mmCIF file of C-alpha atoms (C1' of nucleotides) in Angstrom:
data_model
loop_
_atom_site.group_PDB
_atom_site.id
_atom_site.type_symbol
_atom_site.label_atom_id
_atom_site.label_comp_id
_atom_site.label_asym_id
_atom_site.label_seq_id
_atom_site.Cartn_x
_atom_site.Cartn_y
_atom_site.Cartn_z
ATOM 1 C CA UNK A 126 0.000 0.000 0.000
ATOM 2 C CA UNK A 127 3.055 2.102 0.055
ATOM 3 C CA UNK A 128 2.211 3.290 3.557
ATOM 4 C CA UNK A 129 4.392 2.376 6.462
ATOM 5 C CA UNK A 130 2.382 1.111 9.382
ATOM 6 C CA UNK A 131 4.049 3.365 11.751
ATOM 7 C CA UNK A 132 2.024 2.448 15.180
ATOM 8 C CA UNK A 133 3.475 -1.118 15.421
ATOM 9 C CA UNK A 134 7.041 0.323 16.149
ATOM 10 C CA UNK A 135 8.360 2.094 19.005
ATOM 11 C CA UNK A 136 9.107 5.814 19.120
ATOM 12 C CA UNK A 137 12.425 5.377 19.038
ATOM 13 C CA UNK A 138 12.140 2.997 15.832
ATOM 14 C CA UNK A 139 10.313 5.159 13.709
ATOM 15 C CA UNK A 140 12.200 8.628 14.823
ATOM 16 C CA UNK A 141 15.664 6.496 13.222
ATOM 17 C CA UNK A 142 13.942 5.626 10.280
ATOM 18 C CA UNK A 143 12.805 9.181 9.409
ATOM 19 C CA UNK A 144 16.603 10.752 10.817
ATOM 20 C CA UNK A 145 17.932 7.799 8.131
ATOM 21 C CA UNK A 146 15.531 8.518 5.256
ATOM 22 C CA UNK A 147 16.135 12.402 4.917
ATOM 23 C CA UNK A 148 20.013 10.961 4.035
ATOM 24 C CA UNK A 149 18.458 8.330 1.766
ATOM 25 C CA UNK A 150 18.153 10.492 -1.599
ATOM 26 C CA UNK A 151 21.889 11.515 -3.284
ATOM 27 C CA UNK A 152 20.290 14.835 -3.766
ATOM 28 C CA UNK A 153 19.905 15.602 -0.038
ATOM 29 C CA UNK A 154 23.599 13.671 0.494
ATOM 30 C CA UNK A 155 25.364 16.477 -2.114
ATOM 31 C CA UNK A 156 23.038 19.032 -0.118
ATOM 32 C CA UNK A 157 24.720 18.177 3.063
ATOM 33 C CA UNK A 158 28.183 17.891 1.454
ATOM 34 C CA UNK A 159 28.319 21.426 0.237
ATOM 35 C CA UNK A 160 26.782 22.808 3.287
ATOM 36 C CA UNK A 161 29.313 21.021 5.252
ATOM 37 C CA UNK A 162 32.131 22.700 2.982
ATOM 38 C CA UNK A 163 30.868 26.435 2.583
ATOM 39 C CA UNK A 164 29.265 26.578 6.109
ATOM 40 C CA UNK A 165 26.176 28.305 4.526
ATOM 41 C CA UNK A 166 24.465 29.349 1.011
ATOM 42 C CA UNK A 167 21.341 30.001 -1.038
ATOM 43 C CA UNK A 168 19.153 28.015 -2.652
ATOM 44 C CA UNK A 169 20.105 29.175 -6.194
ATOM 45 C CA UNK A 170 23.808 27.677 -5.140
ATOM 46 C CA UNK A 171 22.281 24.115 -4.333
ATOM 47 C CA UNK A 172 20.704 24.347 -7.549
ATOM 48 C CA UNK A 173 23.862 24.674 -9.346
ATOM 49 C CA UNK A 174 25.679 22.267 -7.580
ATOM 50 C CA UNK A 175 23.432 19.465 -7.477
ATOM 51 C CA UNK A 176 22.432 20.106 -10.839
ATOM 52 C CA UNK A 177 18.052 19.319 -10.191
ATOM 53 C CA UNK A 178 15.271 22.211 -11.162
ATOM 54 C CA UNK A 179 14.869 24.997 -8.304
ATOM 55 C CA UNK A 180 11.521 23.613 -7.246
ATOM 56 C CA UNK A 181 12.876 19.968 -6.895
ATOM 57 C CA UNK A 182 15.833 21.322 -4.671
ATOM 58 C CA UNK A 183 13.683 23.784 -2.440
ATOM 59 C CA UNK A 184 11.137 20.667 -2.148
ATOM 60 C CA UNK A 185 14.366 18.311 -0.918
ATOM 61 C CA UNK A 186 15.486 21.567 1.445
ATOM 62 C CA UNK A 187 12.131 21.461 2.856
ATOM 63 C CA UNK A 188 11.913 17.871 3.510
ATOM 64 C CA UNK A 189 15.584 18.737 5.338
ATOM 65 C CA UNK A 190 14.044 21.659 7.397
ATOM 66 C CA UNK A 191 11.372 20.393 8.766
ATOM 67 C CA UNK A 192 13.008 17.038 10.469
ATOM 68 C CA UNK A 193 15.345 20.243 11.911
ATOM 69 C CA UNK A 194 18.538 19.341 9.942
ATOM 70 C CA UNK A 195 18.926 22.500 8.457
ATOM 71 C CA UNK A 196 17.665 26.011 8.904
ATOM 72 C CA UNK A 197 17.070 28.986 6.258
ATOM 73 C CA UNK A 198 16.735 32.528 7.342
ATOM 74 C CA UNK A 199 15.354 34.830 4.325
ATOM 75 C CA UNK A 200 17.644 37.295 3.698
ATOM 76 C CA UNK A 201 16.071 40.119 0.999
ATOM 77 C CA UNK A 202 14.876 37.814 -2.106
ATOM 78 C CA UNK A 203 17.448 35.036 -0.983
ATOM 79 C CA UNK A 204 17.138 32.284 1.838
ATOM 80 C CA UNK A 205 20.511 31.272 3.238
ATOM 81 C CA UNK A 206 20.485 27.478 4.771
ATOM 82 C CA UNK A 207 22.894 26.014 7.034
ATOM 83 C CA UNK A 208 22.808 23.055 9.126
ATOM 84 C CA UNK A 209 21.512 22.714 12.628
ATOM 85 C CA UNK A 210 24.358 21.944 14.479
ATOM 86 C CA UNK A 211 21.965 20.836 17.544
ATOM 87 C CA UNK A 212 20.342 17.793 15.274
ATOM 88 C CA UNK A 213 23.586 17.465 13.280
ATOM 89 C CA UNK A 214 24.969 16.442 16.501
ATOM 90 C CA UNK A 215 21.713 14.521 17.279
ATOM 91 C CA UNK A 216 22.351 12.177 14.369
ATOM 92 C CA UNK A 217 25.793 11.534 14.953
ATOM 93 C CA UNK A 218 24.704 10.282 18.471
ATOM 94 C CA UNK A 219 22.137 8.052 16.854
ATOM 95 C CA UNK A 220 24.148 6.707 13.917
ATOM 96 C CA UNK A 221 27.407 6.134 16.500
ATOM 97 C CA UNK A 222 25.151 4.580 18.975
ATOM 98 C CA UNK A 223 23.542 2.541 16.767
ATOM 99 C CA UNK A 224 26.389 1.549 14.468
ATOM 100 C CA UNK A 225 28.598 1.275 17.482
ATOM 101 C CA UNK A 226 28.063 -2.268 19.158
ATOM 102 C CA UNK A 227 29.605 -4.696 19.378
ATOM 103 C CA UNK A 228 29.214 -8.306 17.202
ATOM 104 C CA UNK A 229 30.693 -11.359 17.566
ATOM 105 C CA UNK A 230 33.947 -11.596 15.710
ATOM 106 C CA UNK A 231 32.812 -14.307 13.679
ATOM 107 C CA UNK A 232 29.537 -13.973 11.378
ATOM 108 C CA UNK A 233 27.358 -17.329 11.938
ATOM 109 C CA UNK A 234 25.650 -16.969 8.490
ATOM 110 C CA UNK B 96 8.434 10.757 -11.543
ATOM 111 C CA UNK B 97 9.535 8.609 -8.849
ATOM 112 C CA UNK B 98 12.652 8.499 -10.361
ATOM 113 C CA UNK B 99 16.000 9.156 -9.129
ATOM 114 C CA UNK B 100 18.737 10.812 -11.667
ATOM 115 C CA UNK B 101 21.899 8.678 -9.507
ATOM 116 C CA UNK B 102 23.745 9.587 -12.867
ATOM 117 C CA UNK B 103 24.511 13.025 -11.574
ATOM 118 C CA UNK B 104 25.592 12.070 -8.089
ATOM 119 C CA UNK B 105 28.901 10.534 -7.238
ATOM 120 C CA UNK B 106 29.603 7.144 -6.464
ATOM 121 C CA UNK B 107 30.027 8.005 -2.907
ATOM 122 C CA UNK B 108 26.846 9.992 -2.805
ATOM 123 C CA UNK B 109 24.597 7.262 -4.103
ATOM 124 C CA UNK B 110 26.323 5.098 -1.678
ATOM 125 C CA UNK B 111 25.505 6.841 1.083
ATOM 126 C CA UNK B 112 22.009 7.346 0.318
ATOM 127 C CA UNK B 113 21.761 3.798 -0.688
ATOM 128 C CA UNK B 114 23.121 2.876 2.705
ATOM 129 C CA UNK B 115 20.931 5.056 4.641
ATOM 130 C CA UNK B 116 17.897 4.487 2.973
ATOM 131 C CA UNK B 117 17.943 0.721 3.728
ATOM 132 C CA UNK B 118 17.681 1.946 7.868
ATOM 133 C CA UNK B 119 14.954 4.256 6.670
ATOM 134 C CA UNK B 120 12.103 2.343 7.160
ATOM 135 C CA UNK B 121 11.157 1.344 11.175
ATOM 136 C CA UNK B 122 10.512 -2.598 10.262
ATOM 137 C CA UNK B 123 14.033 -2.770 9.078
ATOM 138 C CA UNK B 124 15.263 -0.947 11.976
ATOM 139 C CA UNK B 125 13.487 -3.147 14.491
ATOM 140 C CA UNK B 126 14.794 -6.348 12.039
ATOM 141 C CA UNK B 127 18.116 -5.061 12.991
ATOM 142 C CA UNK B 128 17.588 -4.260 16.858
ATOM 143 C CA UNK B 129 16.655 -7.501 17.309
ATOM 144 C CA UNK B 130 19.392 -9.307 15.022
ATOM 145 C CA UNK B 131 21.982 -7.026 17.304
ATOM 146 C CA UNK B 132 20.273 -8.522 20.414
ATOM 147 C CA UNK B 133 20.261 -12.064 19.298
ATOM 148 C CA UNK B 134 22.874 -12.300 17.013
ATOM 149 C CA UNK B 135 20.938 -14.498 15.123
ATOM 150 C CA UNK B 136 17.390 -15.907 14.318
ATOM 151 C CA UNK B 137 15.025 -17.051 11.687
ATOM 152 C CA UNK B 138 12.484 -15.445 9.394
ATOM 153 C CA UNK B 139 9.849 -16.395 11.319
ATOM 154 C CA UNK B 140 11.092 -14.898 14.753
ATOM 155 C CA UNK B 141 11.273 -11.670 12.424
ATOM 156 C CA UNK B 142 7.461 -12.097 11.756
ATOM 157 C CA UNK B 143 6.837 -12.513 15.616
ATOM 158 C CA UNK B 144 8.920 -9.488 17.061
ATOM 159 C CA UNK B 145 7.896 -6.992 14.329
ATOM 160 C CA UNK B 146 4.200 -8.072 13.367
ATOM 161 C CA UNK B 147 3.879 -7.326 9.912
ATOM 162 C CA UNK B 148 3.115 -10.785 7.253
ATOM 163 C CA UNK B 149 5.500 -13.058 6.472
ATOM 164 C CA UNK B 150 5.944 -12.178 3.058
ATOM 165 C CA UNK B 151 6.514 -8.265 4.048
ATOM 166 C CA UNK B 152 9.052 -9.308 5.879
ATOM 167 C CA UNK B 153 10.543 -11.474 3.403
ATOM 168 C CA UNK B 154 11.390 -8.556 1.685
ATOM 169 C CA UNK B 155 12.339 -6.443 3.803
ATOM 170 C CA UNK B 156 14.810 -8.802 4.624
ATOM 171 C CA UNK B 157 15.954 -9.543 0.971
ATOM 172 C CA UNK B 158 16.707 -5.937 0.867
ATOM 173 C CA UNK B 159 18.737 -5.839 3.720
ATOM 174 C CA UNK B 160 20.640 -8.515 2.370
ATOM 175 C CA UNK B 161 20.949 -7.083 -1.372
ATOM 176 C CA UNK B 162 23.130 -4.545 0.688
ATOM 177 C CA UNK B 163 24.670 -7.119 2.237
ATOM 178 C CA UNK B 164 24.121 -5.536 5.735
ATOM 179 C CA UNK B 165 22.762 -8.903 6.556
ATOM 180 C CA UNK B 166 23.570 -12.639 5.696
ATOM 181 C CA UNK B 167 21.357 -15.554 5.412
ATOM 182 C CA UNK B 168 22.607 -19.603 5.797
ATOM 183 C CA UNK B 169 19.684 -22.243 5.188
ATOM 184 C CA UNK B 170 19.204 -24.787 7.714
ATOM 185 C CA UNK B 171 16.602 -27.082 6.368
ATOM 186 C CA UNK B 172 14.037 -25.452 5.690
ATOM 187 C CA UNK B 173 14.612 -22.551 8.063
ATOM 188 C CA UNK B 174 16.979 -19.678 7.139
ATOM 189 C CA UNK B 175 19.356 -18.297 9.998
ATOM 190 C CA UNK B 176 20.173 -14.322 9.647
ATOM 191 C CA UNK B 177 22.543 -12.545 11.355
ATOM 192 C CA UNK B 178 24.420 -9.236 10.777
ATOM 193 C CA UNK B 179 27.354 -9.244 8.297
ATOM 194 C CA UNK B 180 30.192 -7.301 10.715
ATOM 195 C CA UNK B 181 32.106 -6.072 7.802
ATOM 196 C CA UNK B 182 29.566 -4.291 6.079
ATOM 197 C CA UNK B 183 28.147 -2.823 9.604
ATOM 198 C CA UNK B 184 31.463 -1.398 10.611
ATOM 199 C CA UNK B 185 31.428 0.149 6.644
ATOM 200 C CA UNK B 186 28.092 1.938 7.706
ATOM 201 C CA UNK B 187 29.498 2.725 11.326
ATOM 202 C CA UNK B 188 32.477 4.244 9.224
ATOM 203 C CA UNK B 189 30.156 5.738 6.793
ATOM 204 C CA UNK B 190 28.217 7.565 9.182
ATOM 205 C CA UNK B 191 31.154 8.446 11.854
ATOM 206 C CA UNK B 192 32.556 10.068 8.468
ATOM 207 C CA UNK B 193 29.442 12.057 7.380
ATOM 208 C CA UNK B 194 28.494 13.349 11.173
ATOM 209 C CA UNK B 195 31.822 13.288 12.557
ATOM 210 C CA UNK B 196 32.339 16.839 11.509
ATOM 211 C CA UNK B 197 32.957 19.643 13.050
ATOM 212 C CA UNK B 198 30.673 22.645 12.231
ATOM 213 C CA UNK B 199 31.189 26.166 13.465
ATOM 214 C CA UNK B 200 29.802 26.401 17.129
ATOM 215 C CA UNK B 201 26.755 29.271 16.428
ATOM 216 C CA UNK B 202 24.235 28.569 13.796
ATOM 217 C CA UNK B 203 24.365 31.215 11.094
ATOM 218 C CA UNK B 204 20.522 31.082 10.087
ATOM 219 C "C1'" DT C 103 5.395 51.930 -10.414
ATOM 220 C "C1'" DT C 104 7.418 48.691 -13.293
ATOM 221 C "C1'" DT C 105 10.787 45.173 -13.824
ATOM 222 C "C1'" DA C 106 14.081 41.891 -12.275
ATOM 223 C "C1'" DT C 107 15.509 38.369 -9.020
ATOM 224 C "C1'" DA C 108 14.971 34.557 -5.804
ATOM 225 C "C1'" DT C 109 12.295 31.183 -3.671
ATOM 226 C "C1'" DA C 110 7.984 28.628 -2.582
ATOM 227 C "C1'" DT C 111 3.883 26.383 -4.040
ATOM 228 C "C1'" DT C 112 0.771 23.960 -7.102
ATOM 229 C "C1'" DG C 113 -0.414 20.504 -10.196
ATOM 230 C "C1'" DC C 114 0.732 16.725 -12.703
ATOM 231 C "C1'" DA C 115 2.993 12.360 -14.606
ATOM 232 C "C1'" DA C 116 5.809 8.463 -13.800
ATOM 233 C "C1'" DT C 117 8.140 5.429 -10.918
ATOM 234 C "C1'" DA C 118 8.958 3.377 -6.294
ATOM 235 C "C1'" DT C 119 7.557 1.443 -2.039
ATOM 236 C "C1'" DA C 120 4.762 -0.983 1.437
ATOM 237 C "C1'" DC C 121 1.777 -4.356 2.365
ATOM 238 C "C1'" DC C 122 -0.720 -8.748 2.090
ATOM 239 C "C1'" DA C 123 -3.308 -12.995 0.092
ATOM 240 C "C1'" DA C 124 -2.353 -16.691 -2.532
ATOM 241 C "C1'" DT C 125 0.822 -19.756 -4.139
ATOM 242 C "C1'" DA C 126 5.221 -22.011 -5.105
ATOM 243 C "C1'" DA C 127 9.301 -24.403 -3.546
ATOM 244 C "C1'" DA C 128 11.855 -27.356 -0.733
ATOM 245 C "C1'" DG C 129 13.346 -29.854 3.152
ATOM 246 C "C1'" DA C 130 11.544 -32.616 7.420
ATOM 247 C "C1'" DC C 131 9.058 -36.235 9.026
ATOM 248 C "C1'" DA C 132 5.540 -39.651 9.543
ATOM 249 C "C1'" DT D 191 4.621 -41.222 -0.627
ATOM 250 C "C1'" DG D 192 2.031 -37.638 1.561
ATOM 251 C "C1'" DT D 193 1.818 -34.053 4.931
ATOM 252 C "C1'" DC D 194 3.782 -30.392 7.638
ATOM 253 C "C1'" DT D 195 6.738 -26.480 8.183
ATOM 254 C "C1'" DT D 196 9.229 -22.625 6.659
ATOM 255 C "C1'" DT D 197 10.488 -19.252 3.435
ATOM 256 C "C1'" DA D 198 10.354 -17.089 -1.222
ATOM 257 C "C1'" DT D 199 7.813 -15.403 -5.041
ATOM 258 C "C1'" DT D 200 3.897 -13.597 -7.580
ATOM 259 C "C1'" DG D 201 0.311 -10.498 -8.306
ATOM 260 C "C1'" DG D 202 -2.306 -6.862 -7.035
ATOM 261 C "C1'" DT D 203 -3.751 -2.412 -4.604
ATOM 262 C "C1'" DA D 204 -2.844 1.843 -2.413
ATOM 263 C "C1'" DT D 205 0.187 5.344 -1.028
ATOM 264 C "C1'" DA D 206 4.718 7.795 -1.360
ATOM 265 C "C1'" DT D 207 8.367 9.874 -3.803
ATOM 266 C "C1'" DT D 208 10.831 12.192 -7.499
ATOM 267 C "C1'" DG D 209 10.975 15.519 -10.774
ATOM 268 C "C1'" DC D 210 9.606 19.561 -13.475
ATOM 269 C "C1'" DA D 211 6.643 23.333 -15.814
ATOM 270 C "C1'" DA D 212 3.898 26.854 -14.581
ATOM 271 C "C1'" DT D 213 2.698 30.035 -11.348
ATOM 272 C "C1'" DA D 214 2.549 32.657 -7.030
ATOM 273 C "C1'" DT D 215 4.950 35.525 -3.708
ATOM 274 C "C1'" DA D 216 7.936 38.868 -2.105
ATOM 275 C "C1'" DT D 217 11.806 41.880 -2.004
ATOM 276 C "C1'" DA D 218 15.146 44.741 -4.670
ATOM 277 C "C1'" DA D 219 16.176 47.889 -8.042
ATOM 278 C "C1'" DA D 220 15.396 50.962 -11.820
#
DNA sequence: TTTATATATTGCAATATACCAATAAAGACA
DNA sequence: TGTCTTTATTGGTATATTGCAATATATAAA
């Protein structure tokens, strides 16, 4: 049905799938990588860089926004995004926690 | 159209997204919750501890392993899975990499 | 006030994803 | 052999996602 039955999993399950899924498009990846480089920029940038149509890159910066990843403050005509170094440091907690167990040294399968 | 253009990304960008995306779904985050408490278990434990139909989990799971963040060994007609170690220390990399950064300490929007 | 610039929104088409019922496949066991 | 158990596959429906053209919105600049 192409719609995730989101009740049957903890909070904690479906707030990692949605912090994982905003990374899950290469668009959103190179969006991240050239914030991380120049710190901040306009929309207009992203759209060169990443190479998509302006609407398709302000609909992937929106989809960014609102899970808090990044933040835009409208400057004139412009918007400059950056990241949100709060949740930026939120996912790397997740992601190392998650990522950072321990397995047996062996794989049984 | 439901269709991404990975020709205009970078190897390393559809990687990442590729590698995220597979955690960006809650059944295949509780799949691997339980795998990392078990270590190992069959399909139809899966079906149990998440409670969505066998086939759905099926393939969730095949997708999992197409990644090859998990492996699968048939035992009869049962099929064990367990975590692959090498490819979940290449996501624990992956991720310390991408949110291991350091970002200036105000926000600028 | 008109025009230019930058971004957001709307509307649409095409593909992808999530889910399950039914069924197939294959080994275990009587 | 026939039945049971377990998992994979098929087929179908409904929703989600990706992408862009066209348009709306809003500020800047002439």
């Amino acid at each position: 049905m192409g719609l995730t039955k989101t009740e049957i999993y903890t909070k904690e399950q479906n707030k990692i799938a949605a912090m994982a899924k905003v990374i899950g498009h290469p668009a959103r990846v190179a969006i991240l990588q050239h914030l991380l480089k120049v710190q901040s920029c306009i929309c207009g940038d992203l759209v060169d860089v990443v190479g998509l149509s302006q609407p398709t890159i302000s609909q992937h910066l929106r989809e960014m926004k609102s899970i808090g990843l990044i933040g835009g403050s409208i400057d004139g005509t412009k918007v400059c995004y950056c990241i949100n170094k709060k949740t930026y440091e939120e996912f790397r907690d997740m992601f190392g926690n998650f990522f950072g167990q321990n397995l047996n040294p062996e794989d049984c399968c």
